[in-house]
């Protein structure tokens, strides 16, 4: 018995099921799954440039006869949708399982989409565990079913299942030989002549999965009180058990296709039937489509957004809430901010100072949008910064406007920013692109990427030439700048944005301050009596700097200060100095 998170349990299930290859792109809340899988024996695992590439690698490995696990967060499924929708047509050879980790409540995401809608659209079955033990078991079952029904399977997790730990009875790995690959264009070449019969085959295969769902132990009918019946899945099941202990429940472990016979059986057993789910109406729509009447909770409707709790469910059903200890009210607020010493800080400070229109991207640097930096105008999806900047330039052509600047991280540039820059360069676009190269994928916990040459399993690899790639597109105005030097940052932005007819790229390169063995903390800075309480240093938004309420003067927390010296460059009175004799 081991205490595992849902992510770790999915990796364990894949390993026990004999999966020999794992591919993915890091994205919270899915990231630890591939890291855990890659640490196991007798497997190969890699981070791919993006989720689409990961699924394409996975389909190739499956066709060659290996069991393969692909992992991504929910928005990554959008990127992978192109191969996924056709992979259902081709089917599999070795079992192919795709983990899609959804994020109701948007703890670290730009939306809270429900992967099950993709599953229905792509005709890919979904299994949905509600704890770590089920995460392991369902993953193993998904591999078996993938090969049995000749189709990829989704394992859908949500943030609570992904990160919460619960006991798991682990087993031994079953080594599996490659299933021999046989040349068969009618299965693997999806041109219309072959795709049309595979669509007919797909419908037949899904019908078989639907029949299996009616008897599979992954779906469980718990018949209790006849007054209330609840249909639920995943983490919502745990909340329902807590909030409505006497209710009859249909716990769906397979949420597409759904078991219509079990739904009808529960509906006939109870007086009123409810669907409880988080941040989506997917399951409710599926149940209503079977002509079963779904009731609204008697007190009020469940929220359509965010995560549920047992208390929210009890309140919706008009039940009393348990007593709670009072919450401490005097806890200081801690707004999200870039880390002390973050090499992105001065870039956003100077972009804001230059009154640029800044199209941003996905990553920890999105925090540059928040006050006091307020240095970003938009964030849409991975790679959108460069494409949106091109759109701004097209729309504002011939008008007087503030400089348009795109900001993107190194990993995100490799994910999908490069194709955006390729398109902008091809179409003779203008503007300034800032690539924030902090030598890692910072937002998900320091995974490798093509530009730092660090692979998932630390294999020898190539470190791609970022400047060379940019220049290969015909862009000659390329600079590499130290983002910790205020004067250099200011000069680079001023110069690039003044060349309005050109496409300029500035690569701001300095390691993330949280990179162990790469970034070295220096002796901290302190404030002297020369401080005039002007407040300029505070506008950097560094968590190590604060103002003394009584005097307005600045102060620096030496425990947080990493000694980067960014604040010193902005002090017009020489009041910020390095602490004499301080050591790290």
XYZ file of C-alpha atoms in Angstrom:
584
model
C 0.000 0.000 0.000
C 1.357 3.419 -0.949
C 0.069 6.968 -0.504
C -0.047 8.367 -4.039
C -1.461 11.408 -5.744
C -3.828 10.816 -8.637
C -1.060 11.812 -11.040
C 1.365 9.320 -9.467
C -1.303 6.621 -9.475
C -2.002 7.092 -13.192
C 1.720 6.729 -13.866
C 1.769 3.608 -11.680
C -1.212 2.142 -13.518
C 0.388 2.777 -16.898
C 3.622 1.199 -15.713
C 1.874 -1.889 -14.308
C -0.122 -2.197 -17.532
C 3.127 -2.526 -19.468
C 3.216 0.897 -21.107
C 6.738 1.320 -22.368
C 6.560 4.862 -23.814
C 5.312 8.120 -22.298
C 4.970 11.474 -24.043
C 3.505 14.799 -22.993
C 3.822 18.524 -22.515
C 3.962 19.869 -18.942
C 0.811 21.584 -17.766
C -0.741 21.903 -14.313
C -2.445 19.804 -12.990
C -1.069 16.963 -15.174
C 2.706 17.542 -15.011
C 3.752 15.111 -12.281
C 2.234 12.161 -14.133
C 4.884 12.042 -16.847
C 7.650 12.934 -14.394
C 6.596 9.981 -12.226
C 6.252 7.650 -15.208
C 9.663 8.666 -16.566
C 11.310 7.782 -13.256
C 10.185 4.142 -13.471
C 12.185 1.211 -14.815
C 11.972 -0.107 -18.372
C 10.189 2.908 -19.828
C 11.090 5.712 -22.213
C 9.550 9.129 -21.561
C 9.947 12.540 -23.138
C 8.605 16.064 -23.078
C 7.464 17.001 -26.557
C 7.426 20.496 -28.043
C 3.633 20.585 -27.621
C 0.611 18.353 -27.085
C -0.107 17.839 -30.786
C 3.372 16.465 -31.284
C 2.975 14.276 -28.202
C -0.193 12.634 -29.519
C 1.353 12.120 -32.951
C 4.346 10.398 -31.344
C 1.935 8.338 -29.255
C -0.086 7.220 -32.281
C 3.141 6.203 -34.029
C 4.295 4.187 -31.019
C 0.875 2.570 -30.763
C 0.886 1.663 -34.460
C 4.276 0.037 -33.928
C 2.734 -2.121 -31.216
C 3.716 -0.456 -27.920
C 1.443 0.587 -25.116
C 1.857 4.356 -24.737
C 0.694 7.060 -22.320
C 0.242 10.686 -23.421
C -0.360 13.441 -20.831
C -1.574 17.022 -20.982
C -3.799 19.546 -19.255
C -7.229 20.368 -20.570
C -6.218 23.292 -22.792
C -3.514 21.076 -24.242
C -6.269 18.842 -25.605
C -7.215 21.742 -27.878
C -3.689 21.746 -29.293
C -3.797 17.964 -29.716
C -7.322 17.902 -31.122
C -6.225 17.576 -34.744
C -4.502 14.181 -34.398
C -6.893 13.025 -31.656
C -9.999 13.359 -33.787
C -8.432 11.233 -36.508
C -6.764 8.788 -34.122
C -10.251 7.579 -33.200
C -10.693 6.643 -36.849
C -7.360 4.827 -37.207
C -7.704 3.121 -33.869
C -4.693 1.585 -32.177
C -2.349 -1.365 -32.268
C -0.731 -1.126 -28.837
C -2.995 0.449 -26.232
C -3.088 4.274 -26.332
C -4.241 6.227 -23.263
C -4.380 10.031 -23.068
C -4.516 11.742 -19.673
C -6.424 15.032 -19.853
C -6.278 16.879 -16.518
C -9.043 19.479 -16.205
C -8.871 22.477 -13.897
C -12.308 23.487 -12.572
C -11.809 26.655 -10.586
C -8.929 27.728 -12.857
C -6.220 27.381 -10.231
C -3.567 27.681 -12.945
C -5.426 27.951 -16.230
C -7.006 30.499 -18.510
C -10.344 28.666 -18.713
C -12.105 25.646 -17.170
C -13.173 23.718 -20.241
C -14.491 20.167 -19.901
C -12.505 17.555 -21.850
C -15.561 15.307 -22.027
C -16.992 17.559 -24.749
C -13.857 16.864 -26.770
C -14.252 13.154 -26.063
C -17.787 13.168 -27.393
C -16.759 15.160 -30.447
C -13.737 13.015 -31.188
C -15.504 9.724 -30.376
C -12.895 8.779 -27.791
C -14.170 6.987 -24.656
C -13.466 8.551 -21.244
C -12.823 6.936 -17.882
C -12.966 9.210 -14.851
C -11.499 8.179 -11.456
C -12.536 9.779 -8.177
C -9.435 8.937 -6.100
C -5.895 7.646 -6.488
C -6.783 3.946 -6.193
C -9.262 4.355 -9.026
C -6.744 6.404 -10.990
C -4.401 3.418 -11.040
C -7.132 0.867 -11.721
C -8.945 2.917 -14.383
C -5.695 3.592 -16.249
C -4.974 -0.127 -16.402
C -8.528 -0.809 -17.540
C -8.214 1.909 -20.179
C -5.183 0.219 -21.711
C -7.031 -3.108 -21.856
C -10.125 -1.516 -23.352
C -8.075 0.503 -25.854
C -6.692 -2.665 -27.381
C -9.963 -4.590 -27.000
C -12.042 -1.967 -28.844
C -9.281 -0.655 -31.141
C -9.570 2.965 -30.028
C -7.636 5.489 -27.879
C -9.026 6.118 -24.400
C -9.052 9.308 -22.334
C -8.396 9.244 -18.605
C -10.003 12.446 -17.363
C -8.757 13.817 -14.065
C -9.521 17.074 -12.279
C -7.227 19.089 -10.061
C -8.415 17.539 -6.752
C -7.938 13.987 -8.002
C -4.642 14.907 -9.678
C -3.040 16.368 -6.578
C -4.802 14.799 -3.569
C -3.117 11.723 -2.099
C -4.916 8.570 -1.005
C -3.941 4.920 -0.378
C -3.224 2.751 -3.416
C -2.619 -1.002 -3.500
C 0.147 -1.182 -6.089
C 1.137 -4.256 -8.093
C 3.915 -5.592 -10.281
C 4.552 -4.559 -13.836
C 3.426 -6.901 -16.608
C 5.951 -6.736 -19.430
C 4.289 -6.867 -22.810
C 5.859 -7.730 -26.137
C 5.290 -5.387 -29.039
C 2.156 -6.282 -30.959
C 3.470 -6.954 -34.491
C 2.920 -4.085 -36.890
C 1.203 -5.057 -40.111
C 1.093 -2.752 -43.106
C -2.551 -1.767 -43.598
C -3.242 1.525 -45.423
C -6.991 1.091 -44.966
C -6.435 1.499 -41.209
C -3.554 3.952 -41.006
C -3.893 6.154 -44.110
C -6.833 8.468 -43.468
C -7.534 9.802 -46.934
C -11.219 9.894 -47.858
C -11.307 6.499 -49.562
C -10.082 4.829 -46.380
C -11.497 7.284 -43.814
C -15.118 6.747 -44.879
C -15.195 3.035 -44.036
C -13.198 3.757 -40.851
C -15.970 6.157 -39.804
C -18.450 3.299 -40.144
C -16.041 1.122 -38.187
C -15.737 3.853 -35.532
C -19.483 3.896 -34.961
C -19.473 0.121 -34.545
C -16.555 0.253 -32.104
C -18.232 2.976 -30.022
C -21.412 0.898 -29.924
C -19.362 -1.944 -28.448
C -17.868 0.417 -25.836
C -21.368 1.639 -24.937
C -22.482 -1.933 -24.413
C -19.433 -2.593 -22.240
C -20.237 0.509 -20.165
C -23.559 -1.032 -19.080
C -21.830 -3.908 -17.278
C -18.362 -2.558 -16.517
C -17.464 -2.386 -12.809
C -16.153 1.122 -13.520
C -19.803 2.229 -13.366
C -21.374 1.609 -9.978
C -25.015 1.847 -8.889
C -25.448 2.439 -5.146
C -29.172 2.064 -4.362
C -30.196 3.579 -1.019
C -32.872 6.142 -0.146
C -35.563 6.353 -2.827
C -36.221 10.074 -2.344
C -32.990 11.350 -3.915
C -30.938 9.906 -6.740
C -27.677 11.517 -7.881
C -25.594 10.898 -10.990
C -22.004 12.022 -10.607
C -18.410 11.194 -11.486
C -14.842 11.958 -10.452
C -14.225 14.237 -7.492
C -17.911 15.177 -7.382
C -18.693 11.619 -6.249
C -16.619 12.122 -3.096
C -18.447 15.369 -2.311
C -21.874 13.784 -2.869
C -21.054 10.876 -0.549
C -20.151 13.385 2.141
C -23.042 15.805 1.598
C -25.865 13.327 0.856
C -24.895 10.071 2.630
C -28.323 8.465 2.218
C -28.816 9.258 -1.456
C -28.911 6.619 -4.151
C -25.989 7.240 -6.485
C -24.957 6.245 -9.960
C -21.196 6.736 -9.946
C -20.084 6.867 -13.546
C -16.505 5.743 -14.100
C -17.102 5.825 -17.857
C -18.484 9.239 -18.742
C -18.512 8.836 -22.511
C -20.315 6.934 -23.817
C -22.632 6.905 -20.831
C -24.540 3.863 -19.600
C -28.128 4.751 -20.488
C -29.529 1.547 -18.980
C -28.015 2.293 -15.569
C -29.359 5.849 -15.712
C -32.864 4.553 -16.395
C -32.521 2.041 -13.545
C -31.631 4.788 -11.064
C -34.392 7.052 -12.388
C -36.962 4.306 -11.803
C -35.696 3.776 -8.248
C -35.946 7.364 -6.971
C -38.518 10.137 -6.683
C -36.204 12.846 -7.985
C -32.998 12.574 -9.983
C -30.148 15.103 -9.845
C -26.833 15.513 -11.640
C -23.938 16.921 -9.631
C -20.860 18.049 -11.564
C -18.224 20.793 -11.476
C -17.896 23.759 -13.799
C -19.821 22.203 -16.652
C -23.199 20.897 -17.770
C -21.755 18.063 -19.860
C -23.109 15.219 -17.736
C -26.471 16.887 -17.220
C -26.895 17.265 -20.990
C -25.961 13.628 -21.548
C -28.509 12.422 -18.991
C -31.279 14.684 -20.276
C -30.635 13.364 -23.800
C -31.807 9.938 -22.575
C -35.270 11.460 -21.882
C -34.806 11.096 -18.130
C -36.128 14.024 -16.093
C -33.366 15.846 -14.218
C -34.450 18.020 -11.280
C -32.859 21.181 -9.897
C -31.761 21.006 -6.238
C -34.650 22.116 -3.999
C -32.969 25.164 -2.392
C -31.033 26.616 -5.304
C -29.082 25.574 -8.355
C -25.511 24.394 -8.111
C -22.950 26.892 -9.422
C -22.026 26.521 -13.070
C -18.443 27.585 -12.472
C -15.628 26.450 -10.207
C -15.122 23.484 -7.912
C -17.784 22.017 -5.665
C -17.528 21.234 -1.969
C -19.778 19.135 0.266
C -20.987 22.386 1.820
C -22.055 23.827 -1.530
C -24.015 20.658 -2.291
C -25.694 20.573 1.136
C -26.671 24.209 0.758
C -28.213 23.563 -2.664
C -30.301 20.749 -1.176
C -31.439 22.926 1.736
C -29.497 20.995 4.360
C -27.820 22.529 7.382
C -24.103 23.127 7.183
C -21.803 21.708 9.857
C -20.278 24.136 12.313
C -16.921 25.538 11.284
C -14.106 27.098 13.253
C -13.940 30.850 12.666
C -11.485 31.914 9.991
C -8.623 34.140 11.088
C -9.315 37.590 9.703
C -6.016 39.421 10.292
C -3.873 37.485 7.806
C -1.967 39.925 5.542
C -2.929 39.817 1.892
C -0.399 38.228 -0.449
C -1.208 39.197 -4.023
C 0.505 37.074 -6.685
C 3.752 38.574 -7.932
C 6.886 37.732 -9.875
C 9.554 36.246 -7.599
C 12.149 38.450 -5.973
C 14.953 38.773 -8.512
C 12.833 37.464 -11.422
C 14.668 38.358 -14.652
C 11.354 39.289 -16.307
C 10.624 42.163 -13.907
C 12.606 44.935 -15.572
C 11.291 43.972 -19.017
C 7.716 44.606 -17.897
C 8.740 47.711 -15.957
C 10.330 49.199 -19.051
C 7.534 48.119 -21.402
C 5.057 49.815 -19.076
C 7.283 52.904 -18.832
C 7.435 53.075 -22.657
C 3.608 52.832 -22.798
C 3.762 49.849 -25.143
C 0.779 47.747 -26.179
C 1.960 44.357 -24.910
C 0.415 41.120 -26.128
C 1.409 38.459 -23.621
C 1.435 34.705 -23.451
C 0.981 31.743 -21.107
C 3.524 31.366 -18.321
C 4.530 32.692 -14.919
C 5.442 35.974 -16.621
C 1.716 36.590 -17.097
C 2.018 38.081 -13.600
C 3.638 41.054 -15.328
C 0.081 42.152 -16.147
C -0.639 42.915 -12.479
C 0.018 46.224 -10.703
C 2.362 47.842 -10.047
C 4.078 46.612 -13.223
C 0.889 46.548 -15.332
C 3.061 45.673 -18.303
C 0.805 43.350 -20.292
C -2.431 43.985 -22.206
C -3.573 40.518 -23.272
C -3.168 36.788 -22.680
C -5.087 34.286 -24.789
C -3.317 30.985 -25.343
C 0.074 29.416 -25.984
C 1.772 31.310 -28.818
C -0.938 33.943 -29.180
C 1.322 36.836 -28.154
C 3.139 36.990 -31.494
C 0.042 36.356 -33.628
C -1.970 38.947 -31.711
C 0.801 41.516 -32.025
C 0.683 40.974 -35.798
C -3.086 41.516 -35.658
C -2.626 44.760 -33.722
C -0.097 45.985 -36.273
C -2.416 45.150 -39.169
C -5.369 46.965 -37.618
C -3.372 50.017 -36.517
C -1.425 50.418 -39.761
C -1.448 54.023 -40.945
C -2.432 55.371 -37.522
C -0.415 56.905 -34.733
C -0.238 54.323 -31.988
C 1.868 53.146 -29.100
C 4.546 50.572 -29.926
C 3.208 47.011 -30.204
C 5.324 44.396 -28.431
C 4.768 40.639 -28.022
C 6.201 38.894 -24.947
C 6.677 35.122 -24.855
C 8.745 32.622 -22.837
C 11.321 30.257 -24.287
C 9.316 27.074 -23.695
C 6.132 28.629 -25.026
C 8.056 29.895 -28.049
C 9.046 26.287 -28.752
C 5.474 25.080 -28.081
C 3.712 27.232 -30.662
C 5.328 30.681 -30.730
C 7.760 29.714 -33.465
C 4.980 29.032 -35.961
C 3.394 32.384 -35.045
C 6.700 34.141 -35.706
C 7.111 32.157 -38.923
C 3.709 33.381 -40.096
C 4.414 36.981 -39.088
C 7.796 36.948 -40.847
C 6.291 35.322 -43.944
C 3.651 38.043 -44.139
C 6.228 40.831 -43.735
C 4.870 41.837 -40.359
C 6.450 44.536 -38.203
C 6.732 45.140 -34.466
C 8.864 43.928 -31.585
C 8.996 40.399 -30.168
C 10.508 39.840 -26.714
C 11.488 36.231 -25.947
C 12.003 35.816 -22.205
C 14.552 33.014 -22.080
C 14.923 31.977 -18.438
C 16.515 28.633 -19.390
C 13.618 26.479 -18.241
C 9.879 25.891 -18.335
C 9.241 27.911 -15.223
C 5.484 27.885 -14.910
C 5.112 24.153 -14.311
C 8.145 23.570 -12.126
C 11.322 23.645 -14.241
C 10.874 21.048 -16.929
C 13.306 20.875 -19.830
C 12.559 22.279 -23.264
C 14.269 22.381 -26.678
C 16.183 25.549 -25.799
C 17.897 24.396 -22.628
C 18.714 20.925 -23.924
C 17.485 19.117 -20.795
C 15.296 16.079 -21.484
C 12.798 14.419 -19.183
C 15.069 11.480 -18.380
C 18.300 13.531 -18.575
C 19.496 11.915 -21.784
C 22.259 13.647 -23.787
C 20.541 16.028 -26.157
C 20.799 19.127 -28.321
C 20.367 22.695 -27.079
C 18.696 24.436 -29.981
C 20.062 27.748 -31.229
C 17.289 30.221 -30.440
C 18.968 33.172 -32.147
C 19.787 31.037 -35.179
C 16.184 29.838 -35.465
C 14.912 33.412 -35.416
C 17.460 34.543 -37.993
C 16.588 31.544 -40.196
C 13.210 33.224 -40.759
C 14.918 36.165 -42.407
C 14.760 38.397 -39.318
C 18.055 40.246 -39.077
C 17.278 42.559 -36.142
C 17.987 40.103 -33.319
C 19.530 41.118 -29.983
C 20.460 39.129 -26.876
C 20.155 41.277 -23.744
C 20.756 40.756 -20.019
C 17.325 41.532 -18.505
C 18.838 42.401 -15.117
C 20.602 45.463 -16.579
C 18.117 48.316 -16.551
C 20.013 50.519 -19.004
C 20.421 47.696 -21.526
C 16.745 46.708 -21.265
C 15.613 50.305 -21.731
C 17.922 50.878 -24.687
C 16.951 47.621 -26.399
C 13.214 48.314 -26.141
C 13.605 51.953 -27.194
C 15.719 51.019 -30.198
C 13.577 48.098 -31.384
C 10.267 49.921 -31.056
C 11.612 52.923 -32.968
C 12.231 50.786 -36.036
C 8.551 50.671 -36.888
C 8.913 49.221 -40.376
C 10.882 46.191 -39.234
C 10.305 43.012 -37.276
C 12.649 43.033 -34.303
C 13.366 40.257 -31.822
C 14.939 40.835 -28.412
C 15.989 37.728 -26.502
C 16.173 38.582 -22.805
C 18.287 35.787 -21.366
C 18.915 35.128 -17.690
C 18.146 32.005 -15.603
C 15.089 31.701 -13.385
C 16.045 32.565 -9.804
C 14.541 29.280 -8.618
C 16.839 27.145 -10.794
C 19.025 25.254 -8.363
C 22.711 24.906 -9.273
C 22.217 27.536 -11.996
C 21.184 30.714 -10.223
C 23.408 31.830 -7.363
C 21.998 34.199 -4.756
C 24.199 37.177 -3.994
C 24.515 39.218 -0.820
C 21.264 41.141 -0.236
C 20.723 44.878 -0.606
C 19.531 47.277 2.052
C 18.119 50.816 2.306
C 20.279 53.600 3.767
C 19.326 56.859 5.427
C 19.567 58.542 2.018
C 16.104 57.168 1.158
C 13.780 60.054 0.213
C 10.591 57.980 0.369
C 9.955 58.628 -3.343
C 8.509 55.121 -3.801
C 10.108 54.399 -7.198
C 11.751 51.156 -6.048
C 8.405 49.899 -4.766
C 6.903 50.253 -8.240
C 9.030 47.292 -9.315
C 6.657 45.049 -7.382
C 9.500 43.022 -5.875
C 8.211 40.969 -2.916
C 11.424 41.776 -1.025
C 10.710 45.547 -1.034
C 8.079 47.265 1.080
C 7.335 50.730 2.450
C 7.368 51.642 6.107
C 3.848 52.829 6.798
C 4.823 55.621 9.202
C 7.598 57.243 7.109
C 6.970 56.081 3.560
C 10.591 55.004 3.296
C 11.490 51.724 1.636
C 12.806 48.636 3.348
C 14.224 45.366 2.019
C 13.679 41.926 3.512
C 17.175 40.389 3.404
C 15.760 36.873 3.558
C 13.816 37.409 0.341
C 16.364 39.557 -1.486
C 18.481 37.479 -3.896
C 20.935 40.298 -4.569
C 19.989 40.912 -8.208
C 20.445 44.684 -7.887
C 17.480 45.587 -10.102
C 16.128 48.002 -7.493
C 19.486 49.729 -7.105
C 19.372 50.775 -10.749
C 16.113 52.652 -10.187
C 17.128 54.511 -7.035
C 17.957 58.097 -7.960
C 19.486 58.873 -4.575
C 21.973 56.036 -4.159
C 20.034 54.850 -1.140
C 20.098 51.153 -2.064
C 23.392 49.446 -1.362
C 24.592 45.918 -0.932
C 24.794 44.840 2.717
C 28.400 44.946 3.824
C 29.716 41.647 5.099
C 26.540 39.781 4.226
C 27.135 36.331 2.816
C 25.007 33.734 1.072
